[in-house]
mmCIF file of C-alpha atoms in Angstrom:
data_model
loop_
_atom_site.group_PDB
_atom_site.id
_atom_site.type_symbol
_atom_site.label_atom_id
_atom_site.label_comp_id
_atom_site.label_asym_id
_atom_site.label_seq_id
_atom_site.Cartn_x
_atom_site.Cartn_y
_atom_site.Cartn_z
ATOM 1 C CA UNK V 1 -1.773 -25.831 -104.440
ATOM 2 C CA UNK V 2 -3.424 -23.067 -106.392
ATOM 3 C CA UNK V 3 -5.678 -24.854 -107.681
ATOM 4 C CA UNK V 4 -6.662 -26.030 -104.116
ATOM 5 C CA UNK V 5 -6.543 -23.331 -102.475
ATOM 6 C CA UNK V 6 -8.701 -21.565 -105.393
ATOM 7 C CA UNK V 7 -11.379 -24.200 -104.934
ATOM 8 C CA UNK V 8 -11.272 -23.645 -101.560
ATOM 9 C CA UNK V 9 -12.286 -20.121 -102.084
ATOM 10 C CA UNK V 10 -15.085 -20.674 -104.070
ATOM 11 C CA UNK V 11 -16.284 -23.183 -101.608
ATOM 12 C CA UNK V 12 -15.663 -20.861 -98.718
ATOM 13 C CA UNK V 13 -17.256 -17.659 -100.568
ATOM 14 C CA UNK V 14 -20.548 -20.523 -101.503
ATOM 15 C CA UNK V 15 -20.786 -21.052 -97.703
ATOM 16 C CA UNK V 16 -20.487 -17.465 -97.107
ATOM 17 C CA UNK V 17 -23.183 -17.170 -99.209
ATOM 18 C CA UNK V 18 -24.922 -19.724 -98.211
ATOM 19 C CA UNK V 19 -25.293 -18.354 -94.614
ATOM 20 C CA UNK V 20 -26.024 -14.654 -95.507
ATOM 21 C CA UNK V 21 -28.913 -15.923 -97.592
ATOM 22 C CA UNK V 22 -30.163 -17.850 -94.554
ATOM 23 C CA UNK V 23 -30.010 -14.588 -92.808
ATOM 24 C CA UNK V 24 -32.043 -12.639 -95.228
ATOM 25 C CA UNK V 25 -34.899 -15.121 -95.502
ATOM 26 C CA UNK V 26 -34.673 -15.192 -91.777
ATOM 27 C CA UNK V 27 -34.954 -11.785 -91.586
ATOM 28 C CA UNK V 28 -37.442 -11.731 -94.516
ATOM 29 C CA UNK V 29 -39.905 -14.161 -92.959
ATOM 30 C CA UNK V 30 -39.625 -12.518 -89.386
ATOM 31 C CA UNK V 31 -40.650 -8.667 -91.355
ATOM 32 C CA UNK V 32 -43.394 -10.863 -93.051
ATOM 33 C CA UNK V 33 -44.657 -12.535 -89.787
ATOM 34 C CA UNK V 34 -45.072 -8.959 -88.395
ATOM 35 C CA UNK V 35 -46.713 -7.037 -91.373
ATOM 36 C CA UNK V 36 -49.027 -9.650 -91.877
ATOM 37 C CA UNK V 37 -49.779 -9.588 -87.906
ATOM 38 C CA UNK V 38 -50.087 -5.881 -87.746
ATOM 39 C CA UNK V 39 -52.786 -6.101 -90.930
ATOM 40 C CA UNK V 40 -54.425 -8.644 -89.191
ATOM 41 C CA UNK V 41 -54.857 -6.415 -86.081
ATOM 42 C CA UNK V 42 -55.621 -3.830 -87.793
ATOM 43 C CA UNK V 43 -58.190 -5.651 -90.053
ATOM 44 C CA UNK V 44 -59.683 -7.076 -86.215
ATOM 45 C CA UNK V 45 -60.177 -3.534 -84.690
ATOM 46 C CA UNK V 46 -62.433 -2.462 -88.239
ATOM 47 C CA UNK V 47 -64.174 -5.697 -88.240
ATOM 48 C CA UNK V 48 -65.011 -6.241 -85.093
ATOM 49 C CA UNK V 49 -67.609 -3.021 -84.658
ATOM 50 C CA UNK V 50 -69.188 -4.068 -88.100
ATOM 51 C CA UNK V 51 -69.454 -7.712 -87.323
ATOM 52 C CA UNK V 52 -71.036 -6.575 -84.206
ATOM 53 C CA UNK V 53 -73.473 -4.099 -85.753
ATOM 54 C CA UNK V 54 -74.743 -6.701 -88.139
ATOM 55 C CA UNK V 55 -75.232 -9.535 -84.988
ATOM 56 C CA UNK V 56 -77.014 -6.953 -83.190
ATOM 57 C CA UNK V 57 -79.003 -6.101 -85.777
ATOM 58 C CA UNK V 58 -80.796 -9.758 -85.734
ATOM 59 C CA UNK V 59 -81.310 -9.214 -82.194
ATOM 60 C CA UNK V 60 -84.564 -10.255 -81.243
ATOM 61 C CA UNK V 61 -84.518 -8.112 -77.869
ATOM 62 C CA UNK V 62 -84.165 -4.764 -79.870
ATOM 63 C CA UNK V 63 -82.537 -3.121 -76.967
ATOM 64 C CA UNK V 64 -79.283 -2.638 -75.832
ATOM 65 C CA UNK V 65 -79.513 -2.700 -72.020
ATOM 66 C CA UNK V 66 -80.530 -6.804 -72.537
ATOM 67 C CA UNK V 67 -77.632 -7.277 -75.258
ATOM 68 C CA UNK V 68 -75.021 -9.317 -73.603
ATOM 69 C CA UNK V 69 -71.855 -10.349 -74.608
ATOM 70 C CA UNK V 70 -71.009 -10.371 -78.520
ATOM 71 C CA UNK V 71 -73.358 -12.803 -79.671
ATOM 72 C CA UNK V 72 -77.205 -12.063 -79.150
ATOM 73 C CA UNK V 73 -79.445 -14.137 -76.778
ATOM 74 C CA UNK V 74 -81.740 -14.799 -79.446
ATOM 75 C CA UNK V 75 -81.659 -14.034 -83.332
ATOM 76 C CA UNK V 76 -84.514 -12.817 -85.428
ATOM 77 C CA UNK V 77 -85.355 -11.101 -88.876
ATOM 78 C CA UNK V 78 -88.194 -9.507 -87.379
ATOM 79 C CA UNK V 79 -86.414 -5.844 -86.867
ATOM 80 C CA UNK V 80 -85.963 -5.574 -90.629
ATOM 81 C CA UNK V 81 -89.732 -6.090 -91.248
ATOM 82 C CA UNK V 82 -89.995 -3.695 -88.334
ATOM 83 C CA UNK V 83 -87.701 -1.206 -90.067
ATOM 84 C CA UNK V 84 -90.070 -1.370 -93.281
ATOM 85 C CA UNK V 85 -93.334 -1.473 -91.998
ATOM 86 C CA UNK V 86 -93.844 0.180 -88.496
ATOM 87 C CA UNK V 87 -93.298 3.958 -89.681
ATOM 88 C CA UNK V 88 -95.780 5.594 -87.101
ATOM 89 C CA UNK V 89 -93.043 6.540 -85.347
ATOM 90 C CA UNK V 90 -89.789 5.492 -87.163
ATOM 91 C CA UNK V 91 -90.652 6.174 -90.855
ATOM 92 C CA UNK V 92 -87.103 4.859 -91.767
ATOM 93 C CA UNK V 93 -88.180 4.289 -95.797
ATOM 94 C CA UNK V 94 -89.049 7.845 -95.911
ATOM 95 C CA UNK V 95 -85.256 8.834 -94.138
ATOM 96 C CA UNK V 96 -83.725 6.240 -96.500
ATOM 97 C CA UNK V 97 -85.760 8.553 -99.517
ATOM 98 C CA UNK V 98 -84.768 11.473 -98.335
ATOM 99 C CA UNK V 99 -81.447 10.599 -98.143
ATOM 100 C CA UNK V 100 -81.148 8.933 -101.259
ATOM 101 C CA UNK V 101 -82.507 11.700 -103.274
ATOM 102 C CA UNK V 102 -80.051 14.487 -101.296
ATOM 103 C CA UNK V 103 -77.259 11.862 -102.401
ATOM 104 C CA UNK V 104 -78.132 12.014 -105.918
ATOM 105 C CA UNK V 105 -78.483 15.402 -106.481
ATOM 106 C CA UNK V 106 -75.656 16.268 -104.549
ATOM 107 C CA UNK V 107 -73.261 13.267 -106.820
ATOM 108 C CA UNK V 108 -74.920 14.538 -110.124
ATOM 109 C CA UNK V 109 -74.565 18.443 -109.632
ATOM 110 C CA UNK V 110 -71.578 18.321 -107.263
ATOM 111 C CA UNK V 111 -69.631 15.941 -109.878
ATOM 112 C CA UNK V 112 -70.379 18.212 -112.557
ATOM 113 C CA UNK V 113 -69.127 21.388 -110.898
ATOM 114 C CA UNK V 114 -65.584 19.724 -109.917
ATOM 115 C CA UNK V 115 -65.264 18.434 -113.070
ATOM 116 C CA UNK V 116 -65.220 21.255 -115.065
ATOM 117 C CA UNK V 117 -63.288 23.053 -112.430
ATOM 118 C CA UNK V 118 -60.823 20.874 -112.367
ATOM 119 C CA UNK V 119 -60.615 21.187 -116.596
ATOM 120 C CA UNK V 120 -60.461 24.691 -116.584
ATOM 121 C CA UNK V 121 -57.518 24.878 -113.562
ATOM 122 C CA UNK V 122 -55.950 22.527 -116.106
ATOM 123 C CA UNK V 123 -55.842 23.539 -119.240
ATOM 124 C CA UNK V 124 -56.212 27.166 -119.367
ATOM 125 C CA UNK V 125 -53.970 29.865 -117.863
ATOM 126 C CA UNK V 126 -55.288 32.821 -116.676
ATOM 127 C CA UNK V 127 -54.022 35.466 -114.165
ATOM 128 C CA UNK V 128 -55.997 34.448 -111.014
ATOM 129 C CA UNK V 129 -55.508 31.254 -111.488
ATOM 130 C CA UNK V 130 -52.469 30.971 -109.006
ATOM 131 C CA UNK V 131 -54.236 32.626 -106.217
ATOM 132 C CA UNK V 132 -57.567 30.709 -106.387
ATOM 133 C CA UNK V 133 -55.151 27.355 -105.901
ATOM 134 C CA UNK V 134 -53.787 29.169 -103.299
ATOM 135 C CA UNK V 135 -56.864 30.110 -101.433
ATOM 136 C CA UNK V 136 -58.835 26.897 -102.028
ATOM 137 C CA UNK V 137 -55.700 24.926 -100.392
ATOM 138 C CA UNK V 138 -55.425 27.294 -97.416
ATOM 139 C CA UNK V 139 -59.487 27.139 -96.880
ATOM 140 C CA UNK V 140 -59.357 23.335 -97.183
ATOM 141 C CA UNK V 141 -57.513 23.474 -93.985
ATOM 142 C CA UNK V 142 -60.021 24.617 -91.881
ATOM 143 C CA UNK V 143 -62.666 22.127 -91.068
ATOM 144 C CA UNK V 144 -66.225 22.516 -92.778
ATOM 145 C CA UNK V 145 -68.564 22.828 -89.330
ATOM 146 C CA UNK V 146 -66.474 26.070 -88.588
ATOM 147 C CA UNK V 147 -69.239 27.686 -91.231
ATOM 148 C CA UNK V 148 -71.891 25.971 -89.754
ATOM 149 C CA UNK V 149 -73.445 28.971 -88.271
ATOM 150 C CA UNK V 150 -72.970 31.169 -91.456
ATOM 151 C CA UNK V 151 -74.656 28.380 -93.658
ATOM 152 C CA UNK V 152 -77.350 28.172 -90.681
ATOM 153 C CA UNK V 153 -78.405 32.065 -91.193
ATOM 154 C CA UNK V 154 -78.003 32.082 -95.151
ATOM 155 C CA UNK V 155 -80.116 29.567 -95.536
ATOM 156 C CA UNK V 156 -82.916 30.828 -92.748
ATOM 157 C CA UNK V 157 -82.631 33.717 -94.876
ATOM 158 C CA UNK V 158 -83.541 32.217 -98.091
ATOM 159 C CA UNK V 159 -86.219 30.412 -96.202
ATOM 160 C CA UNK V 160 -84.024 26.833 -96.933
ATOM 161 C CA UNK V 161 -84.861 25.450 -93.306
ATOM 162 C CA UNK V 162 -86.750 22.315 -94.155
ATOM 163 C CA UNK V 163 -85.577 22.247 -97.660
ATOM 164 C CA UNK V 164 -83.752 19.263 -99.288
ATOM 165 C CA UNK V 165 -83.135 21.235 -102.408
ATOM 166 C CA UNK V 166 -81.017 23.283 -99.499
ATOM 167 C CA UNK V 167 -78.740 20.128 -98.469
ATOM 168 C CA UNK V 168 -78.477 19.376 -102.241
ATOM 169 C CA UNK V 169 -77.302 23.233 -103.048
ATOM 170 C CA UNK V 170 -74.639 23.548 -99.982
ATOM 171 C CA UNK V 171 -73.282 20.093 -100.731
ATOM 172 C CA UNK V 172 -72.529 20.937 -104.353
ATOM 173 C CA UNK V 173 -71.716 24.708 -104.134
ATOM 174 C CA UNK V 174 -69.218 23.114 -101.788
ATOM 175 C CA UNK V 175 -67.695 20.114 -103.935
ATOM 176 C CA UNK V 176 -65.311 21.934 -106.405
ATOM 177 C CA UNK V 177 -63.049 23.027 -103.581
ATOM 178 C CA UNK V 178 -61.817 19.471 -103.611
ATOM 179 C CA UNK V 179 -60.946 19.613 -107.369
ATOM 180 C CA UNK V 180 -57.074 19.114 -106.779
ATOM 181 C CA UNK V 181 -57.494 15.521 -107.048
ATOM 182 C CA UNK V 182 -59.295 15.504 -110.627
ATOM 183 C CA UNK V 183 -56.922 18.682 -111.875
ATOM 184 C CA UNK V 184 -54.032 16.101 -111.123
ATOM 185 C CA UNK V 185 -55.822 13.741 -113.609
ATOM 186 C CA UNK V 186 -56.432 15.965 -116.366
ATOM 187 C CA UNK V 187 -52.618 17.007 -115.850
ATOM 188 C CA UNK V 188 -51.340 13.666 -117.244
ATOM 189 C CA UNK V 189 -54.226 13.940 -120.019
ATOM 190 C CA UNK V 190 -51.385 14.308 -123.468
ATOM 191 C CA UNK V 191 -50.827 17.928 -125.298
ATOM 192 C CA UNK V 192 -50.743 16.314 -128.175
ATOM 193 C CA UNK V 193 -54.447 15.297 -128.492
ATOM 194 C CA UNK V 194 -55.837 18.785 -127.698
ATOM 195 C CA UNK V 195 -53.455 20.287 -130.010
ATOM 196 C CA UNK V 196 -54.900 18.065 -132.614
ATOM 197 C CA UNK V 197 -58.237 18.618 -132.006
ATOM 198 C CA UNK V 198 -57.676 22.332 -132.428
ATOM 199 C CA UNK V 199 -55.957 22.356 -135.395
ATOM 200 C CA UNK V 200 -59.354 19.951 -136.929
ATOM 201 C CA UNK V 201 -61.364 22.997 -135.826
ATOM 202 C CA UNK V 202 -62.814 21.432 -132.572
ATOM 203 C CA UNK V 203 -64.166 24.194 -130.167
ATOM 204 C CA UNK V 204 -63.302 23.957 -126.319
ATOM 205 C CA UNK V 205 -66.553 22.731 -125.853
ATOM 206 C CA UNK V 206 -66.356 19.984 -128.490
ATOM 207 C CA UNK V 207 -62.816 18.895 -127.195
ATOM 208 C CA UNK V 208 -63.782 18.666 -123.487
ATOM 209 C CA UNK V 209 -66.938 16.411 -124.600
ATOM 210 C CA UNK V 210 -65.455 14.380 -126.942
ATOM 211 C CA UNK V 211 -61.464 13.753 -125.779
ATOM 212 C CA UNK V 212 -61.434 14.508 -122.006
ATOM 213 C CA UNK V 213 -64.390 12.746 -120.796
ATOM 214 C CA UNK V 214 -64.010 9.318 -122.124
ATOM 215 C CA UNK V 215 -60.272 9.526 -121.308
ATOM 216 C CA UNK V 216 -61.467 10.509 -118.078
ATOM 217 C CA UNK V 217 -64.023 7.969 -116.608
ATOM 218 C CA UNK V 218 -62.300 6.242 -113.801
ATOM 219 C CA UNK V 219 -61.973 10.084 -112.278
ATOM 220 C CA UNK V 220 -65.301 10.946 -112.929
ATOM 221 C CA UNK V 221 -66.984 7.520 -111.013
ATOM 222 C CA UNK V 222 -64.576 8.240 -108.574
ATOM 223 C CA UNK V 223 -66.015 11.849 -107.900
ATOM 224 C CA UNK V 224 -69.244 10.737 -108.774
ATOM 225 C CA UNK V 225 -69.136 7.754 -105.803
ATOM 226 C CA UNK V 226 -66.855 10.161 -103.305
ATOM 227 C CA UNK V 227 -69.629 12.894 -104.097
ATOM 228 C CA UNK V 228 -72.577 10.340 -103.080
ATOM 229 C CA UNK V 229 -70.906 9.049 -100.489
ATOM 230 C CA UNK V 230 -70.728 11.911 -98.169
ATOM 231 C CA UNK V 231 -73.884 13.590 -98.152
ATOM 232 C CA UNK V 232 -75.372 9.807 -98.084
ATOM 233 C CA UNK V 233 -74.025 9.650 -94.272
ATOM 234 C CA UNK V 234 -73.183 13.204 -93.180
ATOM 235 C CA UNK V 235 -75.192 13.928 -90.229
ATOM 236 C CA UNK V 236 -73.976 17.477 -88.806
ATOM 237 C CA UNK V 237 -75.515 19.364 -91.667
ATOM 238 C CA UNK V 238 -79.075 17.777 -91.901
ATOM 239 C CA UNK V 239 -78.986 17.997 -88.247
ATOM 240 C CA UNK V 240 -78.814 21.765 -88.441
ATOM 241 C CA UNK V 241 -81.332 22.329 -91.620
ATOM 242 C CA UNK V 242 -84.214 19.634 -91.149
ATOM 243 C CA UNK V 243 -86.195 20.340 -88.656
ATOM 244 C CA UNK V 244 -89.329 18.223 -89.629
ATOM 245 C CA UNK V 245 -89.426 14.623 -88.099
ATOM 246 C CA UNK V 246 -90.626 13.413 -91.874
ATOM 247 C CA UNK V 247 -87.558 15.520 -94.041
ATOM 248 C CA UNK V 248 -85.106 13.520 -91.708
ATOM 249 C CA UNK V 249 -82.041 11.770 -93.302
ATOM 250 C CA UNK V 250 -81.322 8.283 -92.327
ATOM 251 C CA UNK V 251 -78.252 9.264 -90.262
ATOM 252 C CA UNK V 252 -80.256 12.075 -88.502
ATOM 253 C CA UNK V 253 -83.325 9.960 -88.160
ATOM 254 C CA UNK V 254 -81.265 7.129 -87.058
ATOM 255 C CA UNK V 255 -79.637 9.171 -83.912
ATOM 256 C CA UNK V 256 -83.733 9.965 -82.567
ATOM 257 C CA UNK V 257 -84.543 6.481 -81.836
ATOM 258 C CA UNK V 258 -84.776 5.526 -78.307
ATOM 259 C CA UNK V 259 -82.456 3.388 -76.184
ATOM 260 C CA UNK V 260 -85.346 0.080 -76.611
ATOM 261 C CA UNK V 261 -84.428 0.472 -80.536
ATOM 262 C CA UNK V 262 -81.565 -0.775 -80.339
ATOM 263 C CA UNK V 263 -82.328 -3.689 -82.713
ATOM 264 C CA UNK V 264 -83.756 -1.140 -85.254
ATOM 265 C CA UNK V 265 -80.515 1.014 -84.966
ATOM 266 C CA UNK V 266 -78.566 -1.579 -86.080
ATOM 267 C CA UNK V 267 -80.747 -3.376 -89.055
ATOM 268 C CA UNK V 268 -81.070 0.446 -90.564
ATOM 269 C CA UNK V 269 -77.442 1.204 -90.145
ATOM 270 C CA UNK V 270 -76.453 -2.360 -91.910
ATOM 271 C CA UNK V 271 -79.181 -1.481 -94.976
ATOM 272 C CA UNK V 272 -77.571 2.071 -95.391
ATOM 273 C CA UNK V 273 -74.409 0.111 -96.761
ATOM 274 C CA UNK V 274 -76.519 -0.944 -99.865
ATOM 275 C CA UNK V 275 -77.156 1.465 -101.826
ATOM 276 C CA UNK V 276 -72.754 1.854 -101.750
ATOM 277 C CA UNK V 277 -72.121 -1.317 -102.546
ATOM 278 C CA UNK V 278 -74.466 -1.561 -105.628
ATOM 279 C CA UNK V 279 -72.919 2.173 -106.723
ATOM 280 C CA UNK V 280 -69.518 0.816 -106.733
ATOM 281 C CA UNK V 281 -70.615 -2.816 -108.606
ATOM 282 C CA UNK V 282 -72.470 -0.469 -110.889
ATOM 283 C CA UNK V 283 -69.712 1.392 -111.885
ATOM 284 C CA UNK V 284 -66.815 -0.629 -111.143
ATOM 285 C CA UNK V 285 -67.005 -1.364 -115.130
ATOM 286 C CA UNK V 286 -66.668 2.177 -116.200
ATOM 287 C CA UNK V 287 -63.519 2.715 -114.103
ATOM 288 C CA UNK V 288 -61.939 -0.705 -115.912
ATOM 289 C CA UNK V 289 -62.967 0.715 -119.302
ATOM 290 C CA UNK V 290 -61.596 4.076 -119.137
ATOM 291 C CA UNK V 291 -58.480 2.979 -118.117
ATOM 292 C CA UNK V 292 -58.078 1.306 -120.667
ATOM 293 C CA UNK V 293 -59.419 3.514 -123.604
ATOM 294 C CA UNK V 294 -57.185 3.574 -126.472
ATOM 295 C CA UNK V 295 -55.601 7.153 -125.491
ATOM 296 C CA UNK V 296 -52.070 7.626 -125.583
ATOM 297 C CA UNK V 297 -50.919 9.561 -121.737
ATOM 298 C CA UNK V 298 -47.997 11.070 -120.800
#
């Protein structure tokens, strides 16, 4: 009878078992079913203005007062060649030049400033050094068009209006306030290495160069494409500064096309994507690589 009633247990406690498991996968599927619905919504409401941009962009009625529905009446390729080549009024290669050289200077000198920001809040102590962290979090708080009007009558004042040097210089005197993120980086960098490098008789200079950089590559492309990224489609500032039809960026010059360019809104908004997506395929490789330098972290 013990022995029955012993296998009758285990049978009992497998059936038990049995049943809660059918619960959890149950429940599991049903959490799965709704995660995987709510990223599908989610990835709908993002898509759908994109997907929509791009169809209207092969529009062949170029305005959108004759645009019905989501698909176009009629498709054509003719806005891009449009975009390209009419420039009497539209001069959208000399927007996307502008643009692109604000970008650059503002990723090169901007990356460079937050870099060594961040190195220095890192790995030196000094006795402001608690209060600047302090001041740069509280003044990251507030947003940036607050200044607006102070920026506005500093740079009238160093004659800046109609100046892309001017963008370049406010974009980049502006970048190392968001240096928290790359501080946190060189914060996991090891002790140990530095220390070793001083005791070989390697200068700060020499150590920063030759240990911290290569350790940290994946943080500097990221700064380098975060610091591209938003002067390439900021629009409130170049708004404000350029005043001159031809020193227009492409999201400035974009915004002063008529209501019949609809077409030409759209193909010039879908090419400003391009020069992104060949910066991050471009550098993808260096953020692979320095993750995986032969550097010991802690």
């Amino acid at each position: 009878m013990n022995a029955l009633s012993k296998q009758d247990r285990i049978i009992n406690k497998k059936i038990k078992n049995s049943r809660i498991g059918k619960r959890l996968n149950a429940k599991r599927f049903f959490e799965y079913l709704f995660t995987y619905l709510a990223l599908i919504v989610i990835a709908f409401i993002f898509l759908f203005p994109v997907l929509w941009l791009i169809l209207a962009s092969f529009s062949e009625s170029g305005s959108m007062y004759t645009f019905k529905g989501f698909f176009p009446s009629a498709y054509s390729v003719e806005t891009f060649k449009k975009l390209f080549t009419d420039t009497e009024m539209y001069n959208y290669p000399r927007w996307f030049g502008n643009t692109l050289i604000i970008a650059i200077g503002s990723s090169l000198l901007g990356s460079l400033l937050v870099i060594l920001t961040a190195y220095v809040m890192s790995r030196f102590r000094f006795g402001a050094r608690k209060g600047i962290m302090k001041i740069t979090m509280v003044l990251g708080m507030f947003p940036s068009f607050m200044a607006m009007t102070a920026v506005y009558l500093l740079m009238t004042q160093f004659g800046m209006i109609n100046n892309l040097f001017g963008l370049i210089l406010i974009y980049s005197a502006g970048a190392p306030m968001g240096y928290l993120t790359q501080k946190g980086f060189f914060d996991t960098i090891s002790n140990s290495m530095y220390e070793a490098a001083r005791i070989d008789g390697a200068s700060n200079l020499k150590v920063f160069i030759k240990i911290t950089l290569p350790i940290a590559m994946p943080m500097i492309v990221y700064t380098l494409i975060t610091s591209f990224t938003w002067p390439w489609s900021d629009f409130i500032l170049p708004k404000l500064l350029l005043k001159n039809k031809d020193l227009y960026t492409v999201a400035v010059g974009l915004m002063s096309l008529g209501d019949t360019e609809f077409a030409r809104f759209a193909a010039g908004s879908v090419f400003i994507a391009v020069p992104i997506i060949i910066l991050y395929f471009c550098l993808v490789k260096y953020m692979v690589n320095g993750l995986t330098a032969g550097a010991v972290k802690e």
